[in-house]
Short mmCIF file of C-alpha atoms in Angstrom, two decimals:
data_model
loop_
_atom_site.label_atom_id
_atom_site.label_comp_id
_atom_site.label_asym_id
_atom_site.label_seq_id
_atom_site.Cartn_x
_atom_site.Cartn_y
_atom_site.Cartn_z
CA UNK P 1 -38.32 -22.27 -4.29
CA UNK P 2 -38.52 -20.82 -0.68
CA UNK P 3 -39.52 -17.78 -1.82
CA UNK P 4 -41.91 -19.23 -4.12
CA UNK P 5 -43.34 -20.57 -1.21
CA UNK P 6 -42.85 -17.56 1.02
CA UNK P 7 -45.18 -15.74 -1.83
CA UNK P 8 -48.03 -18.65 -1.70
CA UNK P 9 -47.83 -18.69 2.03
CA UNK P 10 -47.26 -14.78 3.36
CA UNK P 11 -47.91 -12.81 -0.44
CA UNK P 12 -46.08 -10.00 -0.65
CA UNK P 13 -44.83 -10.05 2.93
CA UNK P 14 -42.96 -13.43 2.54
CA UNK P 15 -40.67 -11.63 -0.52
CA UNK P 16 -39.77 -8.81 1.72
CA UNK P 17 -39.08 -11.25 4.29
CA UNK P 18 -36.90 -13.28 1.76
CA UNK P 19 -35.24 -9.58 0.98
CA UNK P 20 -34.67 -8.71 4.58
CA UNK P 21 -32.45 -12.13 4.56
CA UNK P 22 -30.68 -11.27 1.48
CA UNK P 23 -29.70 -8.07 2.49
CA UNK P 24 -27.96 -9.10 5.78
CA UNK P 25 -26.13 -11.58 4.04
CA UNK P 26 -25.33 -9.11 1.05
CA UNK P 27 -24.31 -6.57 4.13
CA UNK P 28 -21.84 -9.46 6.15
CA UNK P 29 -19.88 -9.63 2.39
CA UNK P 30 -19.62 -6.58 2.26
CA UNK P 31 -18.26 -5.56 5.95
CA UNK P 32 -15.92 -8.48 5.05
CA UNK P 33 -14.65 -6.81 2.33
CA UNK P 34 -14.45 -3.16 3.06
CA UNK P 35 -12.48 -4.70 6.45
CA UNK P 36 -10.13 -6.57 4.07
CA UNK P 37 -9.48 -3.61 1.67
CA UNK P 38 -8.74 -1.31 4.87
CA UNK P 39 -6.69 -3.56 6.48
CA UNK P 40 -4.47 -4.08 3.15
CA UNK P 41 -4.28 -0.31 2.95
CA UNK P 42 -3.51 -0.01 6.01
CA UNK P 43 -0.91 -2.35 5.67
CA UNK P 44 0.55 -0.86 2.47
CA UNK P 45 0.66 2.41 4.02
CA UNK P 46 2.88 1.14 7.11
CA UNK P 47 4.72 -0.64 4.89
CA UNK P 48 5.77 2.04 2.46
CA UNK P 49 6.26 4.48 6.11
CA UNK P 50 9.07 1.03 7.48
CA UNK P 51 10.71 2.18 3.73
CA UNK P 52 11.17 5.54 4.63
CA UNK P 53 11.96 5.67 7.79
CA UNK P 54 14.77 2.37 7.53
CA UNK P 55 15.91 3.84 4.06
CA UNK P 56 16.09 7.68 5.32
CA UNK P 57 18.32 6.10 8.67
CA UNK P 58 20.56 3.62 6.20
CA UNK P 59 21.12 7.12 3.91
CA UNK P 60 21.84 9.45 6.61
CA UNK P 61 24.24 7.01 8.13
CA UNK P 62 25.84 6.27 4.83
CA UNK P 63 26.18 10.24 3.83
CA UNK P 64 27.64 11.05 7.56
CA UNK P 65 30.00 8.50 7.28
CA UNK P 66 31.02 9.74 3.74
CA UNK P 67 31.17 13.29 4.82
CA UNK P 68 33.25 12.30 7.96
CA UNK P 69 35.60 10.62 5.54
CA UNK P 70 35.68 13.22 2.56
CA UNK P 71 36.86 15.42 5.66
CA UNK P 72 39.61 13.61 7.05
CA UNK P 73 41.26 13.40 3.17
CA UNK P 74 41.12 17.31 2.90
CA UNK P 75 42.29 17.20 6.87
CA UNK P 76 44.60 14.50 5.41
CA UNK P 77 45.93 16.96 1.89
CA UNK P 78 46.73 19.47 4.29
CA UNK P 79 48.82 18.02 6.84
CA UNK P 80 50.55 17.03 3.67
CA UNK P 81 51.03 20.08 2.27
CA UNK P 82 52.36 21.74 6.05
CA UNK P 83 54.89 18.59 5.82
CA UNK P 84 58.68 20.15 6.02
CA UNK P 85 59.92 17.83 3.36
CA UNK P 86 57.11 18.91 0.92
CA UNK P 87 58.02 22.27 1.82
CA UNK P 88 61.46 22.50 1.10
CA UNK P 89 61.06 20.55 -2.23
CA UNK P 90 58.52 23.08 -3.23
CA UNK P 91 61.15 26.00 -2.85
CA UNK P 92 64.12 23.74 -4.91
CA UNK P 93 62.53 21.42 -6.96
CA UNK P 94 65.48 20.71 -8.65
CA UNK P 95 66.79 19.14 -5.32
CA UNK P 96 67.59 15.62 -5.93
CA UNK P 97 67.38 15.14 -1.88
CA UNK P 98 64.84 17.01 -1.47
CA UNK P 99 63.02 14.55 -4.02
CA UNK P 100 64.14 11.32 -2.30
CA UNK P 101 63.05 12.55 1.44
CA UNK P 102 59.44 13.87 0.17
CA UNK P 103 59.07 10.94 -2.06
CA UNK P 104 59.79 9.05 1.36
CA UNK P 105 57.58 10.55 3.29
CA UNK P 106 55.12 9.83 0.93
CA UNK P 107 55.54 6.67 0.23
CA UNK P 108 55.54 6.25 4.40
CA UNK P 109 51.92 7.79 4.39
CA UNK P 110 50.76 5.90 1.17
CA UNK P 111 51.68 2.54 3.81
CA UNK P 112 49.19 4.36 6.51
CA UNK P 113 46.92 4.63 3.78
CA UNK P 114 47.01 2.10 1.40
CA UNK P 115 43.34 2.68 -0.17
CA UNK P 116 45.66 5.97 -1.63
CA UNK P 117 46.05 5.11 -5.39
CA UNK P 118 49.02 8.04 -6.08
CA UNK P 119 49.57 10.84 -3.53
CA UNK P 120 51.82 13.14 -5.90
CA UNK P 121 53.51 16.70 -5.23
CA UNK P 122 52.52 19.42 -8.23
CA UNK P 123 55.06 22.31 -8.30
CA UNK P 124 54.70 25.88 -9.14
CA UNK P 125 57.20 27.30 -11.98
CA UNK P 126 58.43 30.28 -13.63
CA UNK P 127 60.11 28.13 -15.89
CA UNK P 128 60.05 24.42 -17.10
CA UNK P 129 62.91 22.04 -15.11
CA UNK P 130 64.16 18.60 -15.63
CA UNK P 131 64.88 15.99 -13.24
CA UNK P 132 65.89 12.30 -13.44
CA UNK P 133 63.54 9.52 -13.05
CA UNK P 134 64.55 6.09 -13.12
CA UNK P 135 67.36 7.13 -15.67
CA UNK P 136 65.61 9.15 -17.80
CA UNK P 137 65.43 12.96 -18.03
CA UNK P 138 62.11 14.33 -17.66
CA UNK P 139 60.78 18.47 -18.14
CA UNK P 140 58.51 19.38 -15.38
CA UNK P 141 56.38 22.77 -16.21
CA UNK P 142 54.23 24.87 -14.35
CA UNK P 143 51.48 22.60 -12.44
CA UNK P 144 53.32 19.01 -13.07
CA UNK P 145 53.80 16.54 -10.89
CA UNK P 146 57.64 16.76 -9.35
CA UNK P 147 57.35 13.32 -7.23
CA UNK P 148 54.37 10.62 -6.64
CA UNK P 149 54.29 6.94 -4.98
CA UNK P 150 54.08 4.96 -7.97
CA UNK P 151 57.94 4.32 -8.57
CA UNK P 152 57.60 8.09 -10.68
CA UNK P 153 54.85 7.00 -13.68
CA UNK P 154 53.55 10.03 -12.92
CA UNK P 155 55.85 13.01 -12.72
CA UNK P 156 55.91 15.40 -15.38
CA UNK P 157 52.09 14.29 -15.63
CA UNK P 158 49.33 16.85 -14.43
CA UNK P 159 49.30 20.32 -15.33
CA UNK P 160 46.47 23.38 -15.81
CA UNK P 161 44.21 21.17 -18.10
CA UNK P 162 42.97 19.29 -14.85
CA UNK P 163 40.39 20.89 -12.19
CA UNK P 164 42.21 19.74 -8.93
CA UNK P 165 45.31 21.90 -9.89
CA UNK P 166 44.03 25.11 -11.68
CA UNK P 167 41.36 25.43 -8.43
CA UNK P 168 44.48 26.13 -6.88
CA UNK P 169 46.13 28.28 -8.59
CA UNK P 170 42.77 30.19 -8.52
CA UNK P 171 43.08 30.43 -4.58
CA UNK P 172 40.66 27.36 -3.53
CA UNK P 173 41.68 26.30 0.00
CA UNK P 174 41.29 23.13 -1.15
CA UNK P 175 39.04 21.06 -4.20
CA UNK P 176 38.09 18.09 -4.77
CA UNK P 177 38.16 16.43 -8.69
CA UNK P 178 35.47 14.42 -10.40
CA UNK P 179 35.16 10.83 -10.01
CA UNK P 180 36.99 8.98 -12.75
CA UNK P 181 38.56 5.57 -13.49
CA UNK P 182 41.82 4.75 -12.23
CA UNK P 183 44.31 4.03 -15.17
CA UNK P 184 46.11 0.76 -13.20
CA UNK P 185 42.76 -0.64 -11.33
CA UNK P 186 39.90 0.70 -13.43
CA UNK P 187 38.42 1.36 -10.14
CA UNK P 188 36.79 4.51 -9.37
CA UNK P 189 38.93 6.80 -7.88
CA UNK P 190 39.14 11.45 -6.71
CA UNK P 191 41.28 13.46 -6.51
CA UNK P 192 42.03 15.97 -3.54
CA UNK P 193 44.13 18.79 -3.41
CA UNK P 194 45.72 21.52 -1.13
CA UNK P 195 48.14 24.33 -1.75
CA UNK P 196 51.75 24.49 -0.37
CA UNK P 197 51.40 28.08 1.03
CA UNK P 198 55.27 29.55 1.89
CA UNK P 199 55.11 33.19 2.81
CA UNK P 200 52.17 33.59 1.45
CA UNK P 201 52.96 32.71 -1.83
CA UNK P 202 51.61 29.69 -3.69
CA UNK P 203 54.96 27.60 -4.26
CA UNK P 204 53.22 24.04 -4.97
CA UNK P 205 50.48 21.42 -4.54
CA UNK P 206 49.55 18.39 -2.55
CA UNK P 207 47.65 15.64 -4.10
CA UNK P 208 46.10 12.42 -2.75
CA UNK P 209 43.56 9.80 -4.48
CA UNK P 210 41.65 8.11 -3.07
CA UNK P 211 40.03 5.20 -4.33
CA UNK P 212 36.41 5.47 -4.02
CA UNK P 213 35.75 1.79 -3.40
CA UNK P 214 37.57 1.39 -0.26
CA UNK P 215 34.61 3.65 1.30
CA UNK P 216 31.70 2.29 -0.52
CA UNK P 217 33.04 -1.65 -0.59
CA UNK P 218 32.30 -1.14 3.42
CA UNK P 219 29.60 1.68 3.78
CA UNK P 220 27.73 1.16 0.44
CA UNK P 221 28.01 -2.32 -0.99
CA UNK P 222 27.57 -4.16 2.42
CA UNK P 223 24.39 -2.58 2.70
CA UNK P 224 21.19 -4.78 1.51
CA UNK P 225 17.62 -5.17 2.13
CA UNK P 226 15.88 -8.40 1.35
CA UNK P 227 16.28 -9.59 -2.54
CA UNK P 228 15.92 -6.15 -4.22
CA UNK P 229 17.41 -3.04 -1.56
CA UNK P 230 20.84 -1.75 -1.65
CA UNK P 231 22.21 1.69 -1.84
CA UNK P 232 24.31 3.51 -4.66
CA UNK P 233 26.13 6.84 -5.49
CA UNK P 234 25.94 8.99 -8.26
CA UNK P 235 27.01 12.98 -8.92
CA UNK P 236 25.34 15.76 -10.65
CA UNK P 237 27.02 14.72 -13.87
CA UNK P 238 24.85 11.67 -13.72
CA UNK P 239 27.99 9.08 -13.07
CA UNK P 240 27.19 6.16 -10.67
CA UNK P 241 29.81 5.87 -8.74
CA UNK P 242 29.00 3.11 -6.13
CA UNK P 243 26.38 -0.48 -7.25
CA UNK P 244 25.88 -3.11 -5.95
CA UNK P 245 25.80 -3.80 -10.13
CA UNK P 246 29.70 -3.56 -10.75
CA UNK P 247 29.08 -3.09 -14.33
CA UNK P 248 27.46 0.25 -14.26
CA UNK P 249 30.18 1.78 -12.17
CA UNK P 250 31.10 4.57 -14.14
CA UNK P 251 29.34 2.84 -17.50
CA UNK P 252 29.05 4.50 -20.99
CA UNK P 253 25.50 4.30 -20.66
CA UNK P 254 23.55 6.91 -21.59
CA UNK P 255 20.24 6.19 -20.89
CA UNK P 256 21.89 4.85 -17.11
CA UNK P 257 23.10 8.25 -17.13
CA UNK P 258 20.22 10.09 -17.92
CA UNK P 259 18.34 8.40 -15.29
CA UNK P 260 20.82 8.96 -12.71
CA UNK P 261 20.19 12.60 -13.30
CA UNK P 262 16.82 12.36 -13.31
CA UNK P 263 16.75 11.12 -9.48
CA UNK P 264 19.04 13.67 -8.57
CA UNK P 265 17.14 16.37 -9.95
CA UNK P 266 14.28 14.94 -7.92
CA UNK P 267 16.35 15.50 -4.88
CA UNK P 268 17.48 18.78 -5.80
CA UNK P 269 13.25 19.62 -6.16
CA UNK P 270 12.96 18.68 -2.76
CA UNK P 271 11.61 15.28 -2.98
CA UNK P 272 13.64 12.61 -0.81
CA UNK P 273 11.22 9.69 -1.10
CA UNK P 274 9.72 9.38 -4.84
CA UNK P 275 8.95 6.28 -6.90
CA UNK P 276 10.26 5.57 -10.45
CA UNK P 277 10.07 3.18 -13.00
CA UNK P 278 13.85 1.74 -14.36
CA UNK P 279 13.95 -0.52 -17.11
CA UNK P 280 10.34 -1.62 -16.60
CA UNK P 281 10.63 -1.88 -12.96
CA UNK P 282 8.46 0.38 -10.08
CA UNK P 283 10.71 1.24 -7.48
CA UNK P 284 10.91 3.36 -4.64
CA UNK P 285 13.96 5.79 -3.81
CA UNK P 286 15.27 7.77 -1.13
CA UNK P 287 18.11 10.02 -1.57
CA UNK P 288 19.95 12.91 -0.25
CA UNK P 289 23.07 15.36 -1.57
CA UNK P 290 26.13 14.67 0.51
CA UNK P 291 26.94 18.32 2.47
CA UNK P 292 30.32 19.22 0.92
CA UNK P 293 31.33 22.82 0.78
CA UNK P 294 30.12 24.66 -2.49
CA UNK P 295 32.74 25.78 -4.75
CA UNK P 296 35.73 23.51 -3.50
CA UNK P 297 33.85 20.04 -5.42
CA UNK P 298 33.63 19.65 -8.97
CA UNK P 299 30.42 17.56 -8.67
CA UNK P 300 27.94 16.98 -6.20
CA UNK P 301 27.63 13.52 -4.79
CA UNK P 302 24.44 11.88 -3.75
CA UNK P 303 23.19 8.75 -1.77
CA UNK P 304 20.08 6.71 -2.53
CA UNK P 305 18.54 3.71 -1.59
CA UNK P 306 15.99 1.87 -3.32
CA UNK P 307 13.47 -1.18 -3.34
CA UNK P 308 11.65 -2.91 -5.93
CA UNK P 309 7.66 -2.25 -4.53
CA UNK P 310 6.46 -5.61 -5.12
CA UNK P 311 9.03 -6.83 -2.61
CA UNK P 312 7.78 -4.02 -0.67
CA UNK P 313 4.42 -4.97 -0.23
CA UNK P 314 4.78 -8.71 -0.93
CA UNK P 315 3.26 -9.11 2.86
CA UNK P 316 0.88 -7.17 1.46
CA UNK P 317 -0.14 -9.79 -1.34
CA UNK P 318 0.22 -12.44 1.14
CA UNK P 319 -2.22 -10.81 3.18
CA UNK P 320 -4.68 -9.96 0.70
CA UNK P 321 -4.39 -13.46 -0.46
CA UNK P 322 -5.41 -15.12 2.80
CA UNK P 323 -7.89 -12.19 3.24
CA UNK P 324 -9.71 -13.39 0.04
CA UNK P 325 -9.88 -16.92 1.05
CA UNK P 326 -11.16 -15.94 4.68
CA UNK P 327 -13.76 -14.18 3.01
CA UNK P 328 -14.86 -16.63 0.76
CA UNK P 329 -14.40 -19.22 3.42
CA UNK P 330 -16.91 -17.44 5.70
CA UNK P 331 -19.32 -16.13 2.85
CA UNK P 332 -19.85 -19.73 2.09
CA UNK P 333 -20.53 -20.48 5.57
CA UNK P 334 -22.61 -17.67 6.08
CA UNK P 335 -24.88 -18.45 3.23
CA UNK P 336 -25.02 -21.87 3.90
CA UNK P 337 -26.24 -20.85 7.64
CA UNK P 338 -28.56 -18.70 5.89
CA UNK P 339 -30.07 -21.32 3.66
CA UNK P 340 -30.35 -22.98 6.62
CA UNK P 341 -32.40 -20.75 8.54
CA UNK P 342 -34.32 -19.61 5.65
CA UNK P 343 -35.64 -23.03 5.37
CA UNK P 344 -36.62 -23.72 9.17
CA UNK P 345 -38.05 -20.74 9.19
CA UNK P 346 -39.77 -21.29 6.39
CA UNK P 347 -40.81 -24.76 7.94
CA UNK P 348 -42.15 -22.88 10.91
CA UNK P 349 -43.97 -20.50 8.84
CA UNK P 350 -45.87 -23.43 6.68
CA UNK P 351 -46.98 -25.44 9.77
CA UNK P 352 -48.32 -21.66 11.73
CA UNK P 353 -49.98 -21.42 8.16
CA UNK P 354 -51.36 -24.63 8.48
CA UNK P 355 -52.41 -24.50 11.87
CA UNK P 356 -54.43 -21.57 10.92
CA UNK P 357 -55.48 -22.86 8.05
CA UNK P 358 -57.45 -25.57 10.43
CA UNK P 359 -58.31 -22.80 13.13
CA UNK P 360 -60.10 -20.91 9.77
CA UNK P 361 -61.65 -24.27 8.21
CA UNK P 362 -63.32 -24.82 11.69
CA UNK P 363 -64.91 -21.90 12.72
CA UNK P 364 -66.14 -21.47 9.09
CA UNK P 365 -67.46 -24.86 9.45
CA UNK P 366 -68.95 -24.36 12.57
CA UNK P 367 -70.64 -21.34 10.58
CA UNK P 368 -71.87 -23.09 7.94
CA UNK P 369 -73.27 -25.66 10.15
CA UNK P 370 -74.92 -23.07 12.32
CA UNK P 371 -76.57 -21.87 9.14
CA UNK P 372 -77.24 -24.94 6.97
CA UNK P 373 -79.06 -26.05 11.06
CA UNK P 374 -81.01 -22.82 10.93
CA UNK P 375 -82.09 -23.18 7.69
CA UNK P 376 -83.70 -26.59 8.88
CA UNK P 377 -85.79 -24.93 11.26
CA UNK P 378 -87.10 -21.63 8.99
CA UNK P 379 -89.72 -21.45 6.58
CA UNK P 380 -88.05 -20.63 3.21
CA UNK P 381 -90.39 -17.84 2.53
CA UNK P 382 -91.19 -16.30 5.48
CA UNK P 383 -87.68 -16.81 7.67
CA UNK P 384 -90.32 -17.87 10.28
CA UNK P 385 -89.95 -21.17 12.00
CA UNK P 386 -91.62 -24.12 10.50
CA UNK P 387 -94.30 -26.75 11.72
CA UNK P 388 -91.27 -29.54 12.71
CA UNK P 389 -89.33 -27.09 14.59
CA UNK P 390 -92.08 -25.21 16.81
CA UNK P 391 -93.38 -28.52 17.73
CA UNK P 392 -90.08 -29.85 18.33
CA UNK P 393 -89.61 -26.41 20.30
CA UNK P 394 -92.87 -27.03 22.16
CA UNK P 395 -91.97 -30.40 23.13
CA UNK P 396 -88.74 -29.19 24.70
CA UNK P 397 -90.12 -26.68 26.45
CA UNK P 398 -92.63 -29.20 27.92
CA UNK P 399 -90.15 -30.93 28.99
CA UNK P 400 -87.81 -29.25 31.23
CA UNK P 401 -90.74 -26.83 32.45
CA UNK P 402 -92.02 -28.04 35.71
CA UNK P 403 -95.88 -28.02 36.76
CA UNK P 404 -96.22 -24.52 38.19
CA UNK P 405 -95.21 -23.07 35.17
CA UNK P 406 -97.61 -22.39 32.21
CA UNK P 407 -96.55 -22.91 28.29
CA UNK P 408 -98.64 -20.00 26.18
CA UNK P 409 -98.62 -20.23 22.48
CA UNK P 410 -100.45 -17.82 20.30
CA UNK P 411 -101.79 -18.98 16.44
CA UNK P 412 -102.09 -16.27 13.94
CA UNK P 413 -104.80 -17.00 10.85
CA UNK P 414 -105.05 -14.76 8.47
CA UNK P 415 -108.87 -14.25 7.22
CA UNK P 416 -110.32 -14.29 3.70
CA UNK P 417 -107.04 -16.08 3.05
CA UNK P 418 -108.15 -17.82 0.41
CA UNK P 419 -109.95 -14.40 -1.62
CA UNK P 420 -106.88 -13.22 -1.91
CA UNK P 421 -105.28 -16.27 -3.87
CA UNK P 422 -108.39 -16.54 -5.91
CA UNK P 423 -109.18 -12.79 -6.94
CA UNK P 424 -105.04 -11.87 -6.95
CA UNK P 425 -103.06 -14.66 -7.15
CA UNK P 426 -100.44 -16.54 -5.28
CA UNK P 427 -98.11 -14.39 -5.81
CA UNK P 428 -99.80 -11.92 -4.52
CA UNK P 429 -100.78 -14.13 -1.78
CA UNK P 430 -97.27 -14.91 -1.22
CA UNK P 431 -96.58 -11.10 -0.50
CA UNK P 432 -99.34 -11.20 2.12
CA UNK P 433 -97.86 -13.67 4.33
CA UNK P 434 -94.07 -12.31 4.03
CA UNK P 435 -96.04 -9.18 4.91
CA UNK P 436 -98.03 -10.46 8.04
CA UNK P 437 -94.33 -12.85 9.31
CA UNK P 438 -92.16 -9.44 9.63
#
């Protein structure tokens, strides 16, 4: 309607002037907008940065402290293996003395370290020997355990077929098994192993296993972030050996498996921070490979920590959220101050058009009256002035002239008038006087 008006009122003009207002209000939108779509941007970008950074400082923590720890069991396995008693039972392993005061000493360490699931003494043989355990006679050969901490369950047990003791025999300093399931807790538990070095001469094998949980339980389950972050371990092999999920501890789970290898090859690319999708779920992950010396581990071990994004940017949704309203909020307002305007301007603009309107309707009256008054006083033919108006002309001039003054006034005649009507004809006659008047 306004701009129908607009068009009667200003043509062509009032559209563009309708336009101009459009296209402001069409422009505030859109600032609103673009400011709302940076700012969210913005905001997901310093989210997803707060992820890295708190997820890369949680990680590094979480692998130093593992390191630190892995350490102090090989620092642990060797002190062990250096012990007299282990020693001297490694040169007569028939010794039934020599059994009770290592399997005392152990058992004495086991109480300093009770996270130790079986901390067992392998010997090196020529030949197989037997030895009494709890009344029965059992053959120890070459790599078997000679004495442990778990009231002897395990001696005779071990041998070549497992990593921890035929790294050993190879010359390892020291090497550290494969995360597996403990047979009395189910728990996941390693192995670590030194040699018993006498004279140079590799005479037996210290053992300890630890179980995994007692470091993770603290450093690795504690550690959560809102509904959806926490922080696991896995290993090359693709086993997950720390959840916060109990269930896929060490789970026969291929496809868990699978992806578990998947992120670590991701690591091993170079990529730290990545996102993934597991079981239907967009995530972001940052990992890194625990520093263990190569060659002395059976698998690598690695830390992530991970998120679920929409919990991530949830302040992000928030945001946009309110953003949206704001912005309809004040697009409403906007146009509503615009309609507003549009119509007192557009009341402003019809009463300048009518005051014009009048200012044009009087001087065109004023013209016509000038005329329609002139046309009074003029001979229709001629354009001359007629008989009324001279004498009213005459009279006026008589009137304000004083008595010195003199009034002239010529009369024109034209002769033979009246020949000329008769022998050509009015018309002709009319031509005559038009002729004489200019």
């Amino acid at each position: 309607m306004i701009e129908y008006v607009y068009t009667c009122i200003l043509g062509d003009g009032g559209v563009m002037y309708k336009k101009y207002h459009k296209f402001f209000y069409i422009t505030i939108v859109a600032i609103l907008l673009l400011g709302s779509v940076i700012s969210v941007l913005h905001i997901r970008y310093v989210n997803k940065q707060e992820f890295i950074e708190s997820s890369k400082q949680l990680v590094d923590q979480t692998s130093s402290m593992l390191e630190f720890w892995i350490e102090d069991q090989i620092r642990i396995v060797k002190q062990v293996a250096k012990n007299e008693n282990v020693i001297s039972l490694c040169l007569d392993p028939e010794n039934e003395r020599k059994q009770k005061l290592t399997t005392d000493y152990l058992n004495e360490l086991n109480a300093l370290y009770p996270y130790y699931e079986n901390l067992p003494v392998s010997v090196i043989l020529d030949e197989p020997i037997s030895v009494q355990v709890n009344d029965e006679k059992i053959i120890i050969a070459n790599g078997e355990f000679i004495t442990d901490t778990v009231n002897g369950d395990t001696i005779g047990k071990g041998g070549m077929d497992y990593s921890y003791i035929s790294k050993i025999i190879d010359g390892n300093p020291y090497f550290i098994s494969e995360i597996y399931r403990s047979i009395w807790r189910a728990n996941p538990i390693f192995v670590v192993s030194a040699p018993v070095i006498i004279d140079d001469v590799l005479k037996g094998i210290a053992i300890i296993s630890p179980q995994m949980d007692y470091f993770t339980t603290i450093f690795v389950d504690s550690i959560t972030v809102g509904k959806t972050g926490y922080m696991f371990l896995v290993d090359d092999s693709g086993e997950i050996i720390a959840h916060n999920n109990r269930d896929l501890i060490l789970s026969d789970s291929l496809a868990d498996r699978e992806f578990a290898k998947k992120i670590v090859s991701r690591v091993e690319s170079g990529e730290m921070f990545f996102e993934d999708n597991y079981k239907m779920i967009d995530k972001y992950y940052y990992g890194k490979k625990i520093n263990l010396e190569p060659g002395n581990t059976k698998n690598d071990m690695y830390v992530f920590f991970t998120q679920n994004k929409v919990e991530i940017y949830q302040s992000v949704h928030g945001f946009a959220l309110v953003s949206l309203f704001v912005i309809v909020v004040t697009s409403a307002l906007i146009y509503r101050l615009y309609v507003l305007l549009s119509k007192y301007q557009y009341q402003k603009i019809r009463e300048q058009h009518l005051v014009d309107v009048n200012n044009n309707l009087e001087i065109e009256v004023k013209k016509r009256t000038r005329e329609l008054e002139d046309m009074t006083k003029r001979d229709s033919m001629t354009n001359l002035y007629n008989h009324k108006y001279i004498y009213e002309y005459l009279n006026h001039k008589i009137g304000i002239s004083n008595s010195n003054k003199k009034i002239v006034a010529a009369i024109i005649d034209i002769d033979d008038f009246k020949k000329i009507n008769d022998n050509y004809g009015h018309q002709i006659g009319d031509e005559v006087i038009k002729s004489v008047s200019n």
